[in-house]
Short mmCIF file of C-alpha atoms in Angstrom, two decimals:
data_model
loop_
_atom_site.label_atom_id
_atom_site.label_comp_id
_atom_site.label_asym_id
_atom_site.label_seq_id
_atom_site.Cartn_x
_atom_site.Cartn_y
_atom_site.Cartn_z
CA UNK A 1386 0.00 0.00 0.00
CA UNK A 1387 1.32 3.12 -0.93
CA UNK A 1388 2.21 6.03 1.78
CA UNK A 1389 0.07 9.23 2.55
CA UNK A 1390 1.87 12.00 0.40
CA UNK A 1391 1.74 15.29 1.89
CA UNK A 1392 2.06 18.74 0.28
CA UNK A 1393 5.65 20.31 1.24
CA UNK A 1394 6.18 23.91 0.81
CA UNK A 1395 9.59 24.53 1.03
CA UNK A 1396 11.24 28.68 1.74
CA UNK A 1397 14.66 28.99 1.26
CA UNK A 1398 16.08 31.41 3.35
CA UNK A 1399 18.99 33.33 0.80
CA UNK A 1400 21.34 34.28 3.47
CA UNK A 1401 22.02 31.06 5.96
CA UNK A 1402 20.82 28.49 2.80
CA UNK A 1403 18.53 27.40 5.03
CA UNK A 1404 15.23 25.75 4.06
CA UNK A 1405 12.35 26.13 6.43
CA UNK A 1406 9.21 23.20 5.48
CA UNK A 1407 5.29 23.79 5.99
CA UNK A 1408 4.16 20.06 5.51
CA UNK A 1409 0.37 20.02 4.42
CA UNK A 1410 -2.02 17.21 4.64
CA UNK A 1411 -4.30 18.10 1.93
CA UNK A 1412 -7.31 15.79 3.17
CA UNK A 1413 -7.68 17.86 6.47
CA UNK A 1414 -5.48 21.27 5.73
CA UNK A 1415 -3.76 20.82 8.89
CA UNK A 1416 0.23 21.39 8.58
CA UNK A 1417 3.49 21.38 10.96
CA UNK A 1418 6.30 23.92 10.40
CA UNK A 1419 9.81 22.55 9.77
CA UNK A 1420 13.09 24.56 11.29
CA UNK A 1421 11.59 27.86 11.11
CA UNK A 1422 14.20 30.96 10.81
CA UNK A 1423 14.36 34.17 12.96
CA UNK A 1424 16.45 36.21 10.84
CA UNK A 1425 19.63 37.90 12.68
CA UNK A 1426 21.36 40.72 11.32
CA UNK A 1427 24.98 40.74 13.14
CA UNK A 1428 26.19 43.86 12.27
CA UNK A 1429 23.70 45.61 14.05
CA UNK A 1430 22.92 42.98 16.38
CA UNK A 1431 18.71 43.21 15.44
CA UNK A 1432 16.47 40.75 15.31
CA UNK A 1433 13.38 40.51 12.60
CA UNK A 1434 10.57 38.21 11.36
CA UNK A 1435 10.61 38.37 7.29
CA UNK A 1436 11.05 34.90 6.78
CA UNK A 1437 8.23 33.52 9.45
CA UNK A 1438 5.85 36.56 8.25
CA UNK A 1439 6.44 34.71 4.47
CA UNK A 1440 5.47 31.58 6.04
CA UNK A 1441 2.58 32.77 8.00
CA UNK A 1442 1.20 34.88 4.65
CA UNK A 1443 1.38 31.06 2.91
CA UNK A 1444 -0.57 29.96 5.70
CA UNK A 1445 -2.97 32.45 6.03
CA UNK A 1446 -3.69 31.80 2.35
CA UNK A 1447 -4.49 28.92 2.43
CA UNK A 1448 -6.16 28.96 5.57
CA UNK A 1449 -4.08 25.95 6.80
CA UNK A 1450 -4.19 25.04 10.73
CA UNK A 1451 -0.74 24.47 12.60
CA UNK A 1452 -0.54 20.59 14.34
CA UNK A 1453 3.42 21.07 15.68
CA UNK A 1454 6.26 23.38 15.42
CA UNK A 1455 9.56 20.95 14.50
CA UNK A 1456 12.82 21.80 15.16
CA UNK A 1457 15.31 18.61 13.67
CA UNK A 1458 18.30 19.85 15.85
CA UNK A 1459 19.83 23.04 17.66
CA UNK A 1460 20.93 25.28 14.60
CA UNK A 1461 24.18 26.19 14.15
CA UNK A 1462 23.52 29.26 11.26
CA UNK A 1463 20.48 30.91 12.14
CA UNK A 1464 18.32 31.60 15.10
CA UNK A 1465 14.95 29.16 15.54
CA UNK A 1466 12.03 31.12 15.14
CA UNK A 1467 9.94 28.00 17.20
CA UNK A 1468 9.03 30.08 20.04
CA UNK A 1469 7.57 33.07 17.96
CA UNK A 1470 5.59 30.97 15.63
CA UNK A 1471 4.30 28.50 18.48
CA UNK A 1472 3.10 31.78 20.34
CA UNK A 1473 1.52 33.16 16.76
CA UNK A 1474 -0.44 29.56 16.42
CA UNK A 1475 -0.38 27.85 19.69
CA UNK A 1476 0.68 25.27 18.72
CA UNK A 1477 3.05 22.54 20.29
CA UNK A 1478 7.01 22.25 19.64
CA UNK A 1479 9.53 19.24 19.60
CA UNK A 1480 12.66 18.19 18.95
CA UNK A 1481 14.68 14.99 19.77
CA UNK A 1482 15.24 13.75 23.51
CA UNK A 1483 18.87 14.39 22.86
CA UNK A 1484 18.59 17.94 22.88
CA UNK A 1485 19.69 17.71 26.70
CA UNK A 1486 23.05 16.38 26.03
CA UNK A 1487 23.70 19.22 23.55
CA UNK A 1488 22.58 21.69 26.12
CA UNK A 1489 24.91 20.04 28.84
CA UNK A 1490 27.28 20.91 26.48
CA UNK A 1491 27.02 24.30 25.60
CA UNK A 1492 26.16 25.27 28.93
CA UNK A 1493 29.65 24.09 29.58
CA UNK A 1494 31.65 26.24 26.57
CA UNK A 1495 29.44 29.20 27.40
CA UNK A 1496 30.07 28.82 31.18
CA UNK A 1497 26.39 29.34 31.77
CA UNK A 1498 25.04 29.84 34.84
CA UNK A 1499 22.31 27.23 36.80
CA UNK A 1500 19.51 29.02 36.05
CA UNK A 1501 20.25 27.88 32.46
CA UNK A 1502 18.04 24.24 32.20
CA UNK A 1503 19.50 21.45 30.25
CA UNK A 1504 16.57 19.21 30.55
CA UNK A 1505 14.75 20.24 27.50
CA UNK A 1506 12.20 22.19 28.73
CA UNK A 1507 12.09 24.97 26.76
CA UNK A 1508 10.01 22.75 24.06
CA UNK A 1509 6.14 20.82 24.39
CA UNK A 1510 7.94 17.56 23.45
CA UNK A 1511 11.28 15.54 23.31
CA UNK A 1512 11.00 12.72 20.37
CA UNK A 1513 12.51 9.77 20.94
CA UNK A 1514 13.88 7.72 18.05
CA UNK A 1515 10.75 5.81 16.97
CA UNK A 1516 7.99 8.19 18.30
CA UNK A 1517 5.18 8.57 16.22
CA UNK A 1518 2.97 12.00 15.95
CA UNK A 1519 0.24 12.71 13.25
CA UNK A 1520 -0.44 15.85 11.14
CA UNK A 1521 -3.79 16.21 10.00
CA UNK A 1522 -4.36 12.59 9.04
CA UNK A 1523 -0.98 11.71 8.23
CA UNK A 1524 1.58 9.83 10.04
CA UNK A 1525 4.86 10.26 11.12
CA UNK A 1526 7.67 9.09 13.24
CA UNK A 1527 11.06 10.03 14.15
CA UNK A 1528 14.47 8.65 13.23
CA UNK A 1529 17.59 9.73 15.37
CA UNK A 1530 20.05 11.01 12.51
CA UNK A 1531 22.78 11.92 14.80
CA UNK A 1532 26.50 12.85 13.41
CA UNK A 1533 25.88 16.44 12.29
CA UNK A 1534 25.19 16.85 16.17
CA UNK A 1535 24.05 14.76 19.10
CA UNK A 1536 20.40 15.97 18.72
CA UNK A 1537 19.88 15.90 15.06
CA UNK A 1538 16.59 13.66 13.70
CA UNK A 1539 14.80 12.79 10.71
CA UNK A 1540 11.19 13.48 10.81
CA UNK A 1541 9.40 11.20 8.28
CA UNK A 1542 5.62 12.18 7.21
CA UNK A 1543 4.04 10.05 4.91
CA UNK A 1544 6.57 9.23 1.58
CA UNK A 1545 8.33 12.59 3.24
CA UNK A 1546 11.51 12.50 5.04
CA UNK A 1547 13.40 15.66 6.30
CA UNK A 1548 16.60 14.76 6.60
CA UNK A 1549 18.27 18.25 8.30
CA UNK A 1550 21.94 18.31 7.63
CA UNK A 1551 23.05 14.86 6.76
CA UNK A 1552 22.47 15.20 3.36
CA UNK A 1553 22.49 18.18 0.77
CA UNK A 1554 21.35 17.88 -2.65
CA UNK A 1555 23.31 15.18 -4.86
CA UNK A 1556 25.73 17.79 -5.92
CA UNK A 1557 26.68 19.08 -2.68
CA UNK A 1558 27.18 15.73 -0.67
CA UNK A 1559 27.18 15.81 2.90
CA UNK A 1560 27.22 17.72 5.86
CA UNK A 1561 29.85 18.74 8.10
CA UNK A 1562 30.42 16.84 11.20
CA UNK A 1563 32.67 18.69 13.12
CA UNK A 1564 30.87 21.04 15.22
CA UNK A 1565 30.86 20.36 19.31
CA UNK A 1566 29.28 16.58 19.75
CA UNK A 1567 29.61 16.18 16.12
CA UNK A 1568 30.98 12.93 14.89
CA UNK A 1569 31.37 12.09 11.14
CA UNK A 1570 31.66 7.70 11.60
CA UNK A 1571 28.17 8.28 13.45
CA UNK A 1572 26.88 10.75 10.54
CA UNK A 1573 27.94 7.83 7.73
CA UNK A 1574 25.57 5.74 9.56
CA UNK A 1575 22.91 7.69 10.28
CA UNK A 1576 23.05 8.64 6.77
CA UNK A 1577 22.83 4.71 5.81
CA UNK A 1578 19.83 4.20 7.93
CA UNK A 1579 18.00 7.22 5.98
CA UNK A 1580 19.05 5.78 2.32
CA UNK A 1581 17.55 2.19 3.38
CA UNK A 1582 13.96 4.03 3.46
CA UNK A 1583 12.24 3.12 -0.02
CA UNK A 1584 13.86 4.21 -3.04
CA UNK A 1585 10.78 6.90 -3.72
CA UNK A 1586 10.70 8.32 -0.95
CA UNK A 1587 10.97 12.26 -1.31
CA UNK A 1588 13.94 13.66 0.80
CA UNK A 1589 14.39 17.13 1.63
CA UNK A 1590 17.28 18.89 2.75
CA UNK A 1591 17.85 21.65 5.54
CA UNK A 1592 19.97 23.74 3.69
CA UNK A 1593 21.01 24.48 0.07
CA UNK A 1594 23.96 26.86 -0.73
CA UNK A 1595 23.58 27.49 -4.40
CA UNK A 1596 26.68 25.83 -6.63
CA UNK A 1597 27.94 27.26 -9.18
CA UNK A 1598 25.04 29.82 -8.43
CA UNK A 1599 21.90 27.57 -9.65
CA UNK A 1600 18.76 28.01 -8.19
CA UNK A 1601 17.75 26.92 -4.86
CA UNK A 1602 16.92 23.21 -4.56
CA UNK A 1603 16.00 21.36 -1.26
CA UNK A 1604 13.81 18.09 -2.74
CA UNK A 1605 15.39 14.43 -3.69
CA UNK A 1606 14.52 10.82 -3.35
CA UNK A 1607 16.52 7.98 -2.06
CA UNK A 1608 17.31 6.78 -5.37
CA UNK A 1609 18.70 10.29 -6.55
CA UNK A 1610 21.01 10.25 -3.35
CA UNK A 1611 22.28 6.98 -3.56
CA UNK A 1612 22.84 7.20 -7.25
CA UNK A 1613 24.23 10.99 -7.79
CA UNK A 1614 25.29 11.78 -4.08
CA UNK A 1615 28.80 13.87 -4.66
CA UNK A 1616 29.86 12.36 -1.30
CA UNK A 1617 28.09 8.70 -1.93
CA UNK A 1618 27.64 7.83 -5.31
CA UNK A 1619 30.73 5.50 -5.52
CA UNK A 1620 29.87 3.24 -2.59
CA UNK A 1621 32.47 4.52 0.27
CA UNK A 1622 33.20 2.46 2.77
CA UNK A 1623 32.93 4.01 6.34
CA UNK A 1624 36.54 4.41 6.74
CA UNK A 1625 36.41 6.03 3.49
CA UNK A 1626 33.62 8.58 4.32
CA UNK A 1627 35.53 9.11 7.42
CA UNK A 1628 38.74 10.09 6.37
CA UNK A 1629 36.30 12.04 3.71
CA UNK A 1630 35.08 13.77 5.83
CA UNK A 1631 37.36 14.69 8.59
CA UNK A 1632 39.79 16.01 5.85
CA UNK A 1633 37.00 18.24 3.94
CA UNK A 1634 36.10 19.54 7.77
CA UNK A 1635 39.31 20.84 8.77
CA UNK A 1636 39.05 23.20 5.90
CA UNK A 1637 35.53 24.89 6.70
CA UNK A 1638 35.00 27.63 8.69
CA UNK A 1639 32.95 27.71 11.54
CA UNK A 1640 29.38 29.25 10.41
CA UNK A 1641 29.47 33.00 11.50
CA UNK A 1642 26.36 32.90 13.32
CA UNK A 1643 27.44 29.70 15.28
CA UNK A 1644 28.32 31.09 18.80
CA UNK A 1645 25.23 33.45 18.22
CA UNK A 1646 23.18 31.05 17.46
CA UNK A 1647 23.65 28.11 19.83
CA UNK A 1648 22.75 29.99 22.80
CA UNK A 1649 19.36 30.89 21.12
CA UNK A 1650 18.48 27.77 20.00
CA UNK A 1651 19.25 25.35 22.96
CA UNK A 1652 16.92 27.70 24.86
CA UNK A 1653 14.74 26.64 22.13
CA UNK A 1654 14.45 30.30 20.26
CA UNK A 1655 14.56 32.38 22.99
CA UNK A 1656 16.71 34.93 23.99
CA UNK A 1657 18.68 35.10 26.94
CA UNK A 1658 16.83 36.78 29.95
CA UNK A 1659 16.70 40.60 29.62
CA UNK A 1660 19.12 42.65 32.14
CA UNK A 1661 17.82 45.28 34.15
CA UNK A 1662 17.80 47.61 31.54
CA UNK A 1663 15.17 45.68 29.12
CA UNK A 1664 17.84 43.93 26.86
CA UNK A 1665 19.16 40.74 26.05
CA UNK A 1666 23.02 40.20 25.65
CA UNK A 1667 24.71 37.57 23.68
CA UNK A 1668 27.57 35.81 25.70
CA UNK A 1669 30.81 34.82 23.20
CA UNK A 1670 33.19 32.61 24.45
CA UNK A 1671 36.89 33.98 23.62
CA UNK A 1672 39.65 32.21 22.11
CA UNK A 1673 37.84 28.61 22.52
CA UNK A 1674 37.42 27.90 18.97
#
C-alpha cells in the first residue's frame, strides 16, 4: 500500500541556505512547520521576522491550521524562530530527547550559569527515536540522525523525510560533522539508515547553498542520493567517508552565526533573559574555537 503523500512547501532562506518546510495534509489542511528561521542581522545585532511573516502569509492563504512546530536539531547558522511561531499559532514544539546532552554541552563552553536548564524544557515535546505523531491525518515518526550533532533527527511524514543536515542535494554531498558533539563515523551511519527508506521516498534537505550559483533546490529521493550523491555515489566504505570527511572539515570555517546562534536555539528560540535595563546580551566565548 502506498504512503500518505503530503504537500511540502519549502522557503529557502537566501542568506544562511537554510530551508524552512510547511508540511500540508491536503485531506484535512492541517500542517506542521519545519526549522523555522528568525532572521539575525549581526552587524547591528537586530532581530526581525521576514522569513516567518512569508510563512505565515502562505498559511494564512491557504487557511491551513498548525498541528506542531519541528525543530530537527539546535541550529548552528540561524536563530529558531519555534518560540515566535508557536506563540503566533499555539501550537506545540519538539525536537529529539537528545537535545539535553547538547545543552549540557554548551552550557559548559558558554560557562552558563544554573539558572540555564538542560533538561529540555524549553520545548512541548522531546521525540525519541521511533515516536510517532500525526499531522492532519498523516503519520509520522522520528528517526535519530545523529553525526551532524548529538540531537539531530529525521522526521518522516508520509513518503516525506526531512533529513536536516546529513544530506544536501546530490551535488553538494554531505554535511559537516565537526561542530561540538559532532561525529562524522556516526553521521555515515545515520546517513545509511536514511538511504535504506524506499527508493521513492521524497527527501528534503535543511539547507542548500547554491553551486555554481543555480537556483535553490532542497527536494530528492533515495534513489537520486544513492545514485548521484557527490559524497556517496561511488559506494564509500565508512573508513572512506571518514577520512572524507574529517579532511574536507578541517578546511571549513565555523558558520558566522554559530556562537550566536547556539545559545538561542538550545533555549529553544529564545533569547537570553533581559538585564535590568530591558535587553538581552549575547555571551561569546573567547579564544575557545
Amino acid at each position: 500500500m502506498a504512503k500518505a503523500s503530503p504537500e511540502v512547501a519549502g522557503f529557502h532562506d537566501d542568506k544562511t541556505g537554510s530551508v524552512q518546510y510547511v508540511v500540508i495534509d491536503p485531506q484535512t489542511d492541517r500542517c506542521a512547520i519545519i526549522d523555522p528561521v528568525w532572521n539575525y542581522d549581526e552587524a547591528s545585532a537586530r532581530t526581525s521576522t521576514v522569513s516567518i511573516d512569508e510563512i505565515s502569509a502562505f498559511i494564512a492563504r491557504r487557511r491551513l491550521t498548525v498541528d506542531w512546530i519541528l525543530d530537527t536539531h539546535p541550529h548552528a547558522d540561524h536563530f529558531s524562530a519555534g518560540v515566535l511561531l508557536g506563540e503566533r499559532y499555539g501550537a506545540p514544539r519538539a525536537i529529539g530527547e537528545k537535545v539535553v546532552e547538547v545543552q549540557k554541552l554548551w552550557q559548559t563552553i558558554y560557562n552558563f550559569g544554573a539558572d540555564y536548564a538542560t533538561d529540555g524544557r524549553q520545548w512541548d515535546r522531546l521525540f525519541a527515536d521511533g515516536d510517532a505523531f500525526n499531522v492532519g491525518a498523516l503519520e509520522g515518526r522520528v528517526m535519530f540522525s545523529p553525526g551532524h550533532t548529538l540531537a539531530s533527527i529525521t522526521y518522516v511524514i508520509g513518503d516525506a523525510a526531512f533529513v536536516h543536515d546529513t544530506l544536501f542535494m546530490p551535488d553538494s554531498g554531505t554535511a559537516r560533522a565537526d561542530f561540538p558533539g559532532g561525529d562524522a563515523r556516526t553521521l555515515y551511519r545515520s546517513i545509511q539508515r536514511i538511504l535504506e527508506l524506499p527508493d521513492a521516498t521524497r527527501l528534503f534537505v535543511g539547507h542548500d547553498y547554491r553551486p555554481g550559483g543555480r537556483e535553490a533546490r532542497w527536494e530528492s529521493t533515495v534513489a537520486e542520493q544513492r545514485a548521484r550523491n557527490s559524497h556517496l555515489r561511488d559506494a564509500p566504505g565508512e573508513d572512506a567517508y571518514v577520512a572524507m570527511r574529517e579532511a574536507r572539515d578541517a578546511t571549513l570555517p565555523l558558520p558566522a552565526l554559530m556562537l550566536a546562534a547556539l545559545q538561542v536555539n538550545t533555549r529553544g528560540g529564545r533569547l537570553p533573559e533581559s538585564e535590568d535595563d530591558g535587553h538581552s546580551y549575547l555571551k561569546i566565548p573567547l579564544n575557545r574555537f
